[in-house]
Structures are given as C-alpha cells and as structure tokens.
Amino acid sequence: MENEIFEKAPVPKAFFTMALPVVFSMVISLVYNMVDTYFIARTGNTNLVAGVSLGAPIFTLMIALGDIFGLGGSSVISRLFGEKKDADGKRLSVFCFYGAILCGIVIAALMLLFRRPILGLLGADADTYTYASQYYTWLVLGAPFIIVALTPSNLLRTEGFAKASMVGTILGSVVNIILDPVFISVLGFGAAGAAIATVIGNICSDIFLSGFC
C-alpha cells in the first residue's frame, strides 16, 4: 500500500495522482463502447443490433454487482486503513475478491437457468431472440470474469495503485476492441462474437490485476 500518497503528499498532488488515471480509464471505456457499437452496426443486420442492445442491461447488472464488491469494499477498506487497521483491511480485500467470484458463479447459473423468461422480459421477440440469446448466453457464461474484473481494479486504487488499475482496465478494453471485428465479422460469430470479445477482454484484465495484487 502506498501510504505516502495519502499521508504525506500535498492534497492537490494526491488528488490528481489518484483521479487522472480513473478519468483516463473512463475515457477509454467510453471509446470502447463506441467502437463496440460501430462494429456491431457494420453488420447491417438490424435484428442483430437490436438483439445485442437487448443484452446491454445484463452487462450493466454485472457491472453493478462488481461495484458492490469493488467500490463498496473500497469504501470500507479506506476507512480501515485510515484507522491503521491494515490487517482488517487486507482481510476484507480477500473477502471482496472471493465474494465477487462466488457471486459471478451464482449469477451465471441462475441466469442460464432462467434464460428464456429473462430474454422475454428484456423484450426479445421472434426476430431478435436468436441474436439476443447468443449474446446473452456468452455474456452470462463470462459473468464471473466480468464481475471479478471490477473488484481488484477498485481495490488497487484504494491502496494507492491507481496507475496499475488504469493499465488493467485499458488492457481489457484494447483487447476487446481488437477482437470485436475478428469475432463479429471475420469469423462470422455475430452477436456471440461481440460477447466473447467482451469476456476475453475482462479475462485479460483479471489476469493482469490479480497478478499485480
């Protein structure tokens, strides 16, 4: 943990040291979303585009669940570190990491079990169901990796490693951007390809961030 940033650095320096990498990560994520949409739209298949769009709330749900352990855990860990309870903070960090893995596995199992009714609630019809199901299925299979990716990225910021968190986030986005056209158009996987690229990008982030931790 880089205590010097929190304890000794001037407030403006500490603020920008921690904030700028987060902002840059958000910008890269925004670019990724635009590029992802671009490659999907290039297929010219309106039903495919609609099917992938119907699966977007599922991805948002996974981000929200990941933030429970990432952002929520970071808040508590920050207070523990501020109270010099480093051992408690480290234990909570481990709990958040394994809790995210367990949550991802449970969510994946439940969402696969109730795939048809969930897709119905999302608005999939006869024209979009096939594409929505393809995207949904691969995204749900990757739920543990997507949810887990958000945990160490936030916990590292809590410990003062904002740059490492930024690198992990950008790595996943760049891998996703590179794989999108390959899986969607070149290999012809369509909606499934978009989801597979997303999952692989998050796996790359997981490997980097977990290795850094």
Coordinates of N, CA, C and O in Angstrom, one line a residue, residues 81-159:
F81 N -8.0 1.5 6.7 CA -6.6 1.9 6.5 C -6.4 3.2 7.2 O -5.3 3.4 7.8
G82 N -7.4 4.1 7.1 CA -7.3 5.4 7.8 C -7.2 5.2 9.3 O -6.5 6.1 10.0
E83 N -7.8 4.2 9.8 CA -7.7 3.9 11.3 C -6.6 3.0 11.7 O -6.5 2.5 12.8
K84 N -5.7 2.8 10.7 CA -4.5 2.0 10.9 C -4.8 0.5 11.2 O -4.0 -0.2 11.8
K85 N -6.0 0.1 10.7 CA -6.4 -1.3 10.8 C -6.0 -2.1 9.5 O -6.9 -2.6 8.8
D86 N -4.8 -2.1 9.2 CA -4.3 -2.6 7.9 C -4.7 -4.1 7.8 O -5.1 -4.6 6.7
A87 N -4.5 -4.9 8.9 CA -4.8 -6.3 8.8 C -6.3 -6.6 8.5 O -6.6 -7.4 7.7
D88 N -7.2 -5.8 9.1 CA -8.6 -5.9 8.8 C -8.9 -5.5 7.4 O -9.7 -6.2 6.7
G89 N -8.2 -4.5 6.9 CA -8.4 -4.1 5.5 C -8.0 -5.1 4.5 O -8.7 -5.4 3.5
K90 N -6.9 -5.8 4.8 CA -6.4 -6.9 3.9 C -7.4 -8.1 3.9 O -7.6 -8.7 2.9
R91 N -7.9 -8.4 5.1 CA -8.9 -9.5 5.2 C -10.1 -9.2 4.4 O -10.7 -10.0 3.7
L92 N -10.6 -7.9 4.5 CA -11.8 -7.5 3.7 C -11.5 -7.5 2.2 O -12.4 -7.9 1.4
S93 N -10.3 -7.2 1.9 CA -9.9 -7.2 0.4 C -10.0 -8.6 -0.1 O -10.6 -8.8 -1.2
V94 N -9.5 -9.6 0.7 CA -9.6 -11.0 0.2 C -11.1 -11.5 0.2 O -11.5 -12.1 -0.8
F95 N -11.9 -11.0 1.1 CA -13.3 -11.4 1.1 C -14.0 -10.8 -0.1 O -14.8 -11.5 -0.7
C96 N -13.7 -9.6 -0.5 CA -14.3 -9.0 -1.6 C -14.0 -9.7 -2.9 O -14.8 -9.9 -3.8
F97 N -12.7 -10.1 -3.0 CA -12.3 -10.8 -4.2 C -13.0 -12.2 -4.4 O -13.6 -12.5 -5.4
Y98 N -13.0 -13.0 -3.3 CA -13.6 -14.3 -3.4 C -15.1 -14.2 -3.4 O -15.8 -15.0 -4.0
G99 N -15.6 -13.1 -2.8 CA -17.1 -12.9 -2.8 C -17.5 -12.6 -4.2 O -18.6 -13.0 -4.6
A100 N -16.7 -11.8 -5.0 CA -17.1 -11.5 -6.3 C -17.1 -12.7 -7.2 O -17.9 -12.9 -8.1
I101 N -16.1 -13.6 -7.0 CA -16.0 -14.9 -7.7 C -17.3 -15.7 -7.5 O -17.9 -16.2 -8.4
L102 N -17.7 -15.9 -6.2 CA -18.8 -16.7 -5.9 C -20.1 -16.0 -6.4 O -21.0 -16.7 -7.0
C103 N -20.2 -14.7 -6.3 CA -21.4 -14.0 -6.9 C -21.5 -14.2 -8.4 O -22.6 -14.5 -8.9
G104 N -20.4 -14.2 -9.1 CA -20.4 -14.4 -10.5 C -20.8 -15.7 -10.9 O -21.6 -15.9 -11.9
I105 N -20.4 -16.7 -10.2 CA -20.8 -18.1 -10.5 C -22.3 -18.3 -10.2 O -23.0 -18.9 -11.0
V106 N -22.8 -17.8 -9.1 CA -24.2 -17.9 -8.8 C -25.1 -17.2 -9.8 O -26.1 -17.7 -10.3
I107 N -24.7 -16.0 -10.2 CA -25.4 -15.2 -11.2 C -25.4 -15.9 -12.5 O -26.5 -16.0 -13.2
A108 N -24.3 -16.5 -12.9 CA -24.2 -17.2 -14.2 C -25.2 -18.4 -14.2 O -25.9 -18.6 -15.2
A109 N -25.2 -19.1 -13.1 CA -26.0 -20.3 -13.0 C -27.5 -19.9 -13.1 O -28.3 -20.6 -13.8
L110 N -27.9 -18.9 -12.3 CA -29.3 -18.5 -12.3 C -29.8 -17.9 -13.6 O -30.9 -18.2 -14.1
M111 N -28.9 -17.1 -14.2 CA -29.3 -16.5 -15.5 C -29.4 -17.5 -16.6 O -30.1 -17.3 -17.6
L112 N -28.5 -18.5 -16.6 CA -28.6 -19.6 -17.6 C -29.9 -20.4 -17.4 O -30.6 -20.8 -18.3
L113 N -30.2 -20.6 -16.1 CA -31.4 -21.4 -15.8 C -32.7 -20.7 -16.2 O -33.6 -21.4 -16.7
F114 N -32.7 -19.4 -16.1 CA -33.9 -18.6 -16.4 C -33.7 -17.8 -17.7 O -34.3 -16.7 -17.8
R115 N -32.9 -18.3 -18.6 CA -32.6 -17.5 -19.8 C -33.8 -17.1 -20.6 O -34.0 -15.9 -20.9
R116 N -34.7 -18.0 -20.9 CA -35.9 -17.7 -21.7 C -36.8 -16.7 -21.1 O -37.1 -15.7 -21.8
P117 N -37.2 -16.8 -19.8 CA -38.1 -15.8 -19.3 C -37.4 -14.4 -19.1 O -38.0 -13.4 -19.3
I118 N -36.1 -14.4 -18.9 CA -35.4 -13.1 -18.8 C -35.3 -12.5 -20.1 O -35.5 -11.2 -20.2
L119 N -35.0 -13.2 -21.2 CA -35.0 -12.6 -22.5 C -36.3 -12.1 -22.9 O -36.5 -11.1 -23.6
G120 N -37.4 -12.8 -22.4 CA -38.7 -12.3 -22.7 C -39.0 -11.0 -22.0 O -39.6 -10.0 -22.6
L121 N -38.5 -10.8 -20.8 CA -38.7 -9.6 -20.0 C -37.9 -8.5 -20.7 O -38.3 -7.3 -20.6
L122 N -36.8 -8.8 -21.3 CA -35.9 -7.8 -21.9 C -36.5 -7.3 -23.2 O -36.1 -6.3 -23.8
G123 N -37.5 -8.1 -23.7 CA -38.2 -7.6 -25.0 C -37.8 -8.4 -26.2 O -38.2 -8.0 -27.3
A124 N -37.1 -9.5 -26.1 CA -36.8 -10.3 -27.3 C -38.0 -10.9 -27.9 O -38.9 -11.5 -27.2
D125 N -38.1 -10.7 -29.3 CA -39.3 -11.3 -30.0 C -38.8 -12.3 -31.0 O -37.6 -12.7 -31.0
A126 N -39.6 -12.8 -31.9 CA -39.3 -13.8 -32.8 C -38.1 -13.4 -33.7 O -37.3 -14.2 -34.1
D127 N -38.0 -12.1 -34.1 CA -36.9 -11.6 -34.9 C -35.6 -11.5 -34.2 O -34.5 -11.6 -34.8
T128 N -35.6 -11.1 -33.0 CA -34.4 -10.8 -32.3 C -33.9 -11.8 -31.3 O -32.8 -11.8 -30.8
Y129 N -34.8 -12.8 -31.0 CA -34.5 -13.8 -30.0 C -33.2 -14.5 -30.2 O -32.4 -14.7 -29.3
T130 N -32.9 -15.0 -31.4 CA -31.7 -15.8 -31.7 C -30.5 -15.0 -31.4 O -29.6 -15.5 -30.7
Y131 N -30.4 -13.7 -31.8 CA -29.3 -12.9 -31.6 C -29.1 -12.5 -30.1 O -28.0 -12.5 -29.6
A132 N -30.3 -12.2 -29.5 CA -30.2 -11.8 -28.1 C -29.8 -13.0 -27.3 O -29.0 -12.8 -26.3
S133 N -30.2 -14.2 -27.6 CA -29.9 -15.4 -26.9 C -28.4 -15.7 -27.0 O -27.7 -16.1 -26.0
Q134 N -27.8 -15.5 -28.2 CA -26.4 -15.7 -28.4 C -25.6 -14.8 -27.6 O -24.6 -15.2 -26.9
Y135 N -25.9 -13.5 -27.6 CA -25.1 -12.5 -26.9 C -25.3 -12.8 -25.4 O -24.3 -12.8 -24.6
Y136 N -26.5 -13.0 -25.0 CA -26.9 -13.2 -23.6 C -26.1 -14.4 -23.0 O -25.5 -14.4 -21.9
T137 N -26.1 -15.5 -23.8 CA -25.5 -16.8 -23.3 C -24.0 -16.6 -23.0 O -23.5 -17.0 -21.9
W138 N -23.3 -16.1 -24.0 CA -21.9 -15.9 -23.8 C -21.5 -14.9 -22.7 O -20.6 -15.1 -22.0
L139 N -22.3 -13.9 -22.7 CA -22.1 -12.8 -21.6 C -22.3 -13.4 -20.2 O -21.5 -13.2 -19.3
V140 N -23.3 -14.2 -20.1 CA -23.6 -14.8 -18.8 C -22.6 -15.8 -18.4 O -22.2 -15.9 -17.2
L141 N -22.1 -16.6 -19.4 CA -21.0 -17.6 -19.1 C -19.8 -16.9 -18.6 O -19.0 -17.4 -17.8
G142 N -19.6 -15.6 -19.0 CA -18.4 -14.9 -18.6 C -18.7 -14.0 -17.4 O -17.8 -13.2 -17.0
A143 N -19.8 -14.1 -16.8 CA -20.2 -13.3 -15.6 C -19.2 -13.3 -14.5 O -18.8 -12.2 -14.0
P144 N -18.6 -14.5 -14.1 CA -17.6 -14.4 -13.1 C -16.4 -13.5 -13.4 O -15.9 -12.8 -12.5
F145 N -16.0 -13.6 -14.7 CA -14.8 -12.8 -15.1 C -15.1 -11.3 -15.1 O -14.3 -10.5 -14.8
I146 N -16.3 -11.0 -15.6 CA -16.7 -9.6 -15.7 C -16.9 -9.0 -14.3 O -16.4 -7.8 -14.0
I147 N -17.6 -9.7 -13.4 CA -17.8 -9.2 -12.1 C -16.5 -9.0 -11.3 O -16.2 -8.1 -10.6
V148 N -15.6 -10.1 -11.4 CA -14.4 -10.1 -10.7 C -13.5 -8.9 -11.2 O -12.7 -8.3 -10.4
A149 N -13.5 -8.6 -12.5 CA -12.6 -7.6 -13.0 C -12.8 -6.2 -12.3 O -11.8 -5.4 -12.2
L150 N -14.0 -5.9 -11.9 CA -14.3 -4.7 -11.2 C -13.8 -4.6 -9.8 O -13.7 -3.5 -9.2
T151 N -13.5 -5.7 -9.2 CA -13.1 -5.7 -7.8 C -11.7 -5.3 -7.6 O -11.4 -4.3 -6.9
P152 N -10.7 -6.0 -8.1 CA -9.3 -5.6 -7.9 C -9.0 -4.2 -8.5 O -8.1 -3.5 -8.0
S153 N -9.7 -3.9 -9.6 CA -9.4 -2.5 -10.2 C -9.7 -1.4 -9.2 O -9.0 -0.4 -9.1
N154 N -10.8 -1.6 -8.4 CA -11.2 -0.6 -7.4 C -10.3 -0.7 -6.2 O -10.0 0.3 -5.5
L155 N -10.0 -2.0 -5.8 CA -9.3 -2.2 -4.5 C -7.8 -1.6 -4.7 O -7.3 -1.1 -3.7
L156 N -7.3 -1.8 -5.9 CA -5.9 -1.2 -6.1 C -5.9 0.3 -6.0 O -4.9 0.8 -5.5
R157 N -6.9 1.0 -6.4 CA -7.0 2.4 -6.2 C -7.0 2.8 -4.7 O -6.4 3.7 -4.3
T158 N -7.7 2.0 -4.0 CA -7.8 2.2 -2.5 C -6.4 2.1 -1.9 O -6.1 2.8 -0.9
E159 N -5.6 1.2 -2.4 CA -4.2 1.0 -1.9 C -3.2 2.0 -2.5 O -2.0 1.9 -2.2

